[in-house]
Structure formats: structure tokens, C-alpha cells
Amino acid sequence: MDSDDLPIPEIPPFESERIFDQPPAWRRLIARVLRHRSMMIGFTILALIVLAAILAPVISPHDPYAQELSRRLTPPVWHENGGWTHILGTDKLGQDYLSRLFFGARVSLVIGLVSIMISGTIGVALGVLAGYLGGRVDAVINYFLTVRLSMPVILVALASASVLGGSVKVVILLLGFLLWDRFLIVSRAVTRQLREAEFIAAARSLGASPLFIMLREILPNLLGPLMVVATLEIAHAILLEATLSFLGLGVQPPMPSWGLMVAEGKAYMFFQPWIILIPGVMLVLLVLAINLVGDGLRDVTALDGRN
Amino acid sequence: MLNFLLQRLSVAVAVLFTVALIAFSLLHLSGDLAAAIAGPEATVETIEHVRHQYGLDRPMATQFFQWLSSAARLDFGRSFYFESSVRELVWQRMPITLNLGVVSLLLALVVAIPLGVLAAVFRDGVIDRLSMFISVIGQAMPNFWFALVLVLVFAVELKWLPVAGNASWKNFVLPSIALSYHAMPALMRLTRSGMLDVFSADYIRTARAKGLPAFTVVVKHALRNAIIPVVALAAVELGFMLGGSIVIEAIFSLQGLGQLAWDSIARNDFPVVQAIVLIIAVFYLALSLLGDVLSALLDPRLRKNG
């Protein structure tokens, strides 16, 4: 780690005890992030998509729900029949594709974030309990994990969605209650290592309760690895939402979702391939960006852990 | 070893029981099954008749244990839609899904293992970087969309392969590619990291020092050990592929188990859905057990704290 090219800040007296007079940890972290090329690419794409989602009502050229049946299936501007009114063309109902893409970004991001908050809470709670308490608790939780893993997400989600009816809320709840497995595996493994650490033994000898140790001593130390899992699982959730919507049991029309847009365009793809290519490329870009950020986070935090 | 096996088996049986319970309650919570079977125009009497005929008027627990005990004898009841035995239906559709799964897995291994080995041998070289790049892009592609793009390129543009159906082996090429690419990155990375670990071991240094040719060292000495976890992962991936084949079969209209599950979900044909959930769980558990046993057989250290 060479920090010579970094502007070293004025260090207050009590901080000068640092062994190498390095800048504070968070500054080193940011410097490392800035130097991680693929992570920066991921960040940039992700920021653009998030911005488009937030500003969707402002930057959309048309109302995403306005149907103009006389101009249905207008191709994008780079086609000979395309025009600047509908830059990315229109779908089978004459709805503006670009506006629907912007609003579809909201659906993907909201479902990804909220469902992962639910599944993360479940997975981390179970993982810390299993890792810290061990023994029977660990065996029972491991059994729950095996039950969950032996039922394919898509099959369970499809069966439940057909019972409950597809909607944004149902998709969020389903994914929230299905995607906790990796959170559990990672938090259990890290908790098991931490349990043997000296500062945990110190807390225990001071009479701290197991609950206090789990919440105040172990949980903060899980943040690094969990951030990596969370980003990768958000990508996973976004892909699953798209798949469910594609199969007709996720987000329902007329709401725009990228997976649904591919499904609606499928019947026309032989003559107008752009109709499935555009929303698909957006999905790939979004998931790719999130995965790049996640992989980058792993590299950056792993380096920090070694110090 | 026997202890290890017995312990694993008893957990598997308990898990299977729970999966059965979940599948059963999920589908029975969905509303009045008798009314659904009788159809929207049925009279109250018809509905009651149906309820009695299908045994839906008995207590839930009785229904569950009856279903479970006959399922243990491989009798999954009758389909509401086809009015034929669920076992027959599943039996007819199973070969297509198994074919698809096995071919996809072989394809994934044939691509992933050599790439993983080459990436480890020429670490940070062109192959290493390229395969990493492809796997990052590959993991970001939704299954269903990749399948549609394959159809556009190879069936519509190039006309090399048929769009859909299951008439000949050609119909299985695109679905297998679509199903296998998702398993490739994980298998490749595991091969690569396993090879890198092994390369630093003493016996590899000895083999090199003996003056054995590089190819012999890599394939005969290193790969043989690095491949253990890959085999275990491959078994688990096959289980995941059976789940993933729902989407792929739907796109290519292959009449396999996945398509049957998908159709049955849409038709509220609960006996079929329950049976398929249970069968896939059996496959997954059997395959991960197989993976564990293989690893334990090949590496005795794993047996102790399994």
C-alpha cells in the first residue's frame, strides 16, 4: 500500500501515535476505492441508473402509461422508420419505451433494496445466533437452511405468487423470505471466527450478556463482509424479479418492469429484435454494475482486514 | 464413515418431511380447492360432491399424512387437470429434464475445468483475464433473456438450430447452453483457486523437481486434487439446474418437468405441483449428499466435523 501520493492531512496530537503516520482508515479506504478501476466503472453505471430512477418523472419525455395506439411498435431512432419523438420506440400499446425504461429502473431498484433488507435481517439474525451459540441452535438453523436450499427459489416463488397474485408487494415479500441463505452462511462463518477473538473473551469476562455481545460486539464487525453479500444479493433479487415478471407472476402490467417488457416484446422479437434487446441490456448493465461494486468491495475490505 | 452417512441421511429425511409440509400447506392455504376443481359454474351440491370425492372434507392433518404415506410409496394421487396418475405424468416428463440437466452440466464442466486450469497455470495472463471478464458478464445476464438472444442469433439469424420443440437432439443445443452458462463461472473459479492452492503444495514441487513434464504435473498431480470440491459443487449445481429448467423449458417449449410444473401452477393443478416440489427436493438432497460423500471419500479430513 503506497500512500506517498496521498495528501497526508494534519494529524492532531493524539492521532500521531499511529504507527506509520498514515492517513485515517476511511481515507485509505476511499483512496483504494478510487484506484479500483472495475469498481469505479460499476459505480458510474449504477449512479447513472439510480439517477434515472429518481429523476424519472422529470426526464421522461412521455407519460409511461400513455397509450398511443396509432404509433404502436415504432422502432428506435437509429432505425429507418424511427423518429426523435420516441427515441427508443414504443411497445405494443404505443407506450414510450424510454419513459418506461426510466420508471422500470425504479421497480427493479426498489424491489432489490427492500427485499434484501428483509432477507438480510432474517439471514444475519439466524447466522449470528447459529455462529455464536453453536451446538443445538446451530443444528436447528442448519436444518432450516437445508430446507430452504432444497426448494428452488423460482418454483416456490412461482407457486406462491400464483396463490397470492403477482404484485410489487408480493414479489418483495417472497424474495425477502427466500433469499436469506447467503446472509446466513456468511454471518455464521464470520461469527464463528469472531467468537474466539480476544475482545469477545474480554467482554464476556466483564459480564456482558450473550445478546449484548452479539449485538454490540459481533454485529459491527460483520458489516464489511455483509456489505459484499448484500450488493451481490440485490443483483440476485433484481434478476429474480425480472424472471418472475417475465413469467407473468411478478409485477403486473401496465406497471413497467424490465422483465415484463421483455415478456411483452417476446411475440414481436422475430421482426423487431430491439424490443427485447433494450430492456435486457438495461438489466445486464444494472446487474453488472452492482456485481462490479460488490466484487470491488470484497477486494477493498479484504485488504483492510489484513492490516 | 457409516456414522457420517447415517447422520446425513436422517437430516435429509427430516428436511424432506418439512418440504412436504410446506408444499402441502402452501397449496391448501390458497383457497377452496373443491370450488376450484368444480369450476366457476358448479352448484353447491357439485362442489360438496367434489369435496367428498377428493377427500377434501377430512381434517387437514389426516389429508397431509395420507398424502405423505402414499407419496412415500411413490403414489402422488391424480392430477386435477389430466385426471391421470401424477406418477405417470412425471415419469413421462422426467427424461427430458434429466437429459437437459445432465447435458448442461457436462457442457459447463467441459468449458469450466480447462479454462480454470489454464487460468491458474497462466495466472493473470490473457486467458485468466478473459475468462474472468466473460464470467462477470455472464453472471449479470438473466437466464430468460440470454435464452431469447440465443434464439435470435442461432435460430432466427443464422438458422442453424430450431426455435423450439423437442423433435431431435438439435432442440436441446440452445436450451443446454442457456442452462449451463450460469453454472460455469462458479465451477471455473473453484477450479482456478483449487489449482492455485495445490500448486504451492510440497508434492507438486517434488514432482517438478523430479523433472516431470509440466503437463503431467498439472493434469496428473495437481488437477486430481483440485477437482474434489469441483465435483461436489457440480452435484449441487445439477440440483439447481432442475429448478432453473422451469424458465428454459418454458422458453423453448420442451415438454419436461419444468414445463409441467409451470403449466400446473397456472392451472391450479395442486397434486402435480406438490409432487414436483417434493421430487426436486429429493434430487437436491440426494445430490448434495452425493457431493458430501464424494468429498469425504476423497478427503478423510472432512469426515470429522461434517
Short mmCIF file of C-alpha atoms in Angstrom, two decimals, chain B residues 75-227:
data_model
loop_
_atom_site.label_atom_id
_atom_site.label_comp_id
_atom_site.label_asym_id
_atom_site.label_seq_id
_atom_site.Cartn_x
_atom_site.Cartn_y
_atom_site.Cartn_z
CA ASP B 75 -48.18 -42.66 -5.39
CA PHE B 76 -48.78 -38.93 -5.77
CA GLY B 77 -52.51 -39.08 -6.43
CA ARG B 78 -54.31 -37.96 -9.55
CA SER B 79 -53.89 -34.76 -11.49
CA PHE B 80 -56.95 -32.48 -11.33
CA TYR B 81 -56.39 -31.39 -14.91
CA PHE B 82 -55.33 -34.53 -16.77
CA GLU B 83 -57.30 -36.81 -14.45
CA SER B 84 -54.49 -39.32 -14.77
CA SER B 85 -51.91 -40.55 -12.28
CA VAL B 86 -49.35 -37.91 -11.32
CA ARG B 87 -46.66 -40.57 -11.26
CA GLU B 88 -47.29 -41.42 -14.93
CA LEU B 89 -47.17 -37.73 -15.86
CA VAL B 90 -43.93 -37.12 -14.01
CA TRP B 91 -42.46 -40.33 -15.38
CA GLN B 92 -43.18 -39.20 -18.94
CA ARG B 93 -41.68 -35.75 -18.48
CA MET B 94 -38.70 -36.62 -16.34
CA PRO B 95 -36.33 -37.89 -19.09
CA ILE B 96 -36.40 -34.57 -20.94
CA THR B 97 -35.48 -32.56 -17.85
CA LEU B 98 -32.82 -35.03 -16.77
CA ASN B 99 -31.33 -35.03 -20.26
CA LEU B 100 -31.27 -31.27 -20.28
CA GLY B 101 -29.74 -31.11 -16.80
CA VAL B 102 -27.02 -33.68 -17.40
CA VAL B 103 -26.04 -32.33 -20.82
CA SER B 104 -25.92 -28.78 -19.42
CA LEU B 105 -23.77 -29.87 -16.51
CA LEU B 106 -21.36 -31.75 -18.77
CA LEU B 107 -21.17 -28.73 -21.04
CA ALA B 108 -20.46 -26.47 -18.07
CA LEU B 109 -17.71 -28.80 -16.82
CA VAL B 110 -16.13 -29.25 -20.25
CA VAL B 111 -15.83 -25.48 -20.60
CA ALA B 112 -15.13 -24.53 -16.99
CA ILE B 113 -12.45 -27.03 -15.95
CA PRO B 114 -9.96 -26.45 -18.81
CA LEU B 115 -10.49 -22.69 -18.55
CA GLY B 116 -10.00 -22.81 -14.78
CA VAL B 117 -6.80 -24.87 -15.16
CA LEU B 118 -5.41 -22.58 -17.86
CA ALA B 119 -6.34 -19.51 -15.81
CA ALA B 120 -4.40 -20.91 -12.86
CA VAL B 121 -1.37 -22.04 -14.88
CA PHE B 122 -1.10 -18.70 -16.68
CA ARG B 123 -2.17 -16.64 -13.72
CA ASP B 124 -3.02 -13.02 -14.60
CA GLY B 125 -2.48 -13.95 -18.25
CA VAL B 126 -4.80 -13.35 -21.17
CA ILE B 127 -6.94 -16.46 -20.55
CA ASP B 128 -7.26 -15.65 -16.85
CA ARG B 129 -8.43 -12.11 -17.51
CA LEU B 130 -10.66 -13.04 -20.44
CA SER B 131 -12.43 -15.84 -18.59
CA MET B 132 -12.91 -13.58 -15.59
CA PHE B 133 -14.40 -10.91 -17.82
CA ILE B 134 -16.76 -13.37 -19.52
CA SER B 135 -17.90 -14.82 -16.23
CA VAL B 136 -18.65 -11.37 -14.80
CA ILE B 137 -20.78 -10.53 -17.84
CA GLY B 138 -22.33 -13.99 -17.82
CA GLN B 139 -23.45 -13.73 -14.22
CA ALA B 140 -25.21 -10.47 -14.99
CA MET B 141 -27.35 -11.92 -17.78
CA PRO B 142 -30.86 -13.01 -16.89
CA ASN B 143 -31.43 -16.62 -17.87
CA PHE B 144 -34.59 -15.99 -19.86
CA TRP B 145 -33.10 -13.10 -21.78
CA PHE B 146 -29.91 -14.94 -22.67
CA ALA B 147 -32.08 -17.79 -23.98
CA LEU B 148 -34.07 -15.39 -26.17
CA VAL B 149 -30.88 -13.81 -27.52
CA LEU B 150 -29.55 -17.29 -28.37
CA VAL B 151 -32.79 -17.94 -30.28
CA LEU B 152 -32.44 -14.64 -32.13
CA VAL B 153 -28.85 -15.30 -33.13
CA PHE B 154 -28.72 -19.05 -33.84
CA ALA B 155 -32.30 -19.85 -34.84
CA VAL B 156 -33.57 -16.68 -36.48
CA GLU B 157 -30.47 -15.01 -37.95
CA LEU B 158 -28.17 -17.94 -38.70
CA LYS B 159 -30.93 -20.60 -38.97
CA TRP B 160 -28.58 -23.27 -37.61
CA LEU B 161 -30.92 -24.62 -34.98
CA PRO B 162 -34.68 -24.90 -34.42
CA VAL B 163 -36.51 -22.24 -32.40
CA ALA B 164 -38.48 -24.53 -30.10
CA GLY B 165 -39.91 -28.01 -29.64
CA ASN B 166 -38.36 -31.36 -28.75
CA ALA B 167 -38.20 -33.27 -32.01
CA SER B 168 -34.47 -34.05 -32.19
CA TRP B 169 -31.18 -33.56 -30.37
CA LYS B 170 -30.83 -30.23 -32.13
CA ASN B 171 -33.64 -28.89 -29.97
CA PHE B 172 -31.51 -29.45 -26.90
CA VAL B 173 -28.46 -27.46 -28.01
CA LEU B 174 -29.69 -23.94 -27.24
CA PRO B 175 -31.50 -24.85 -24.00
CA SER B 176 -28.38 -26.64 -22.74
CA ILE B 177 -26.19 -23.63 -23.48
CA ALA B 178 -28.71 -21.33 -21.81
CA LEU B 179 -28.91 -23.51 -18.73
CA SER B 180 -25.21 -24.27 -18.41
CA TYR B 181 -23.64 -20.82 -18.68
CA HIS B 182 -24.95 -19.88 -15.25
CA ALA B 183 -23.05 -22.72 -13.58
CA MET B 184 -19.82 -22.05 -15.48
CA PRO B 185 -18.35 -19.08 -13.57
CA ALA B 186 -18.62 -20.76 -10.16
CA LEU B 187 -17.11 -24.02 -11.42
CA MET B 188 -14.35 -22.17 -13.21
CA ARG B 189 -13.40 -20.01 -10.24
CA LEU B 190 -13.36 -23.02 -7.96
CA THR B 191 -11.10 -24.96 -10.35
CA ARG B 192 -8.80 -21.98 -10.61
CA SER B 193 -8.49 -21.35 -6.87
CA GLY B 194 -8.12 -25.09 -6.17
CA MET B 195 -5.30 -25.34 -8.71
CA LEU B 196 -3.56 -22.30 -7.24
CA ASP B 197 -3.74 -23.85 -3.75
CA VAL B 198 -2.37 -27.14 -4.96
CA PHE B 199 0.48 -25.54 -6.91
CA SER B 200 2.06 -24.35 -3.67
CA ALA B 201 2.00 -27.84 -2.12
CA ASP B 202 5.22 -29.77 -1.49
CA TYR B 203 4.40 -32.77 -3.63
CA ILE B 204 3.98 -30.55 -6.67
CA ARG B 205 7.41 -29.07 -6.03
CA THR B 206 8.73 -32.64 -5.73
CA ALA B 207 7.09 -33.66 -8.98
CA ARG B 208 8.58 -30.63 -10.68
CA ALA B 209 11.97 -31.24 -9.17
CA LYS B 210 11.89 -34.81 -10.46
CA GLY B 211 11.78 -33.24 -13.90
CA LEU B 212 8.35 -34.49 -14.86
CA PRO B 213 6.86 -32.71 -17.86
CA ALA B 214 4.66 -29.73 -16.96
CA PHE B 215 1.58 -31.32 -18.49
CA THR B 216 1.92 -34.44 -16.30
CA VAL B 217 2.38 -32.34 -13.19
CA VAL B 218 -0.62 -30.16 -13.95
CA VAL B 219 -3.04 -32.86 -15.03
CA LYS B 220 -1.94 -35.96 -13.13
CA HIS B 221 -0.79 -34.44 -9.86
CA ALA B 222 -2.48 -31.09 -9.42
CA LEU B 223 -5.84 -31.40 -11.16
CA ARG B 224 -6.58 -34.72 -9.49
CA ASN B 225 -6.60 -33.00 -6.10
CA ALA B 226 -8.04 -29.67 -7.15
CA ILE B 227 -11.02 -31.38 -8.74
#
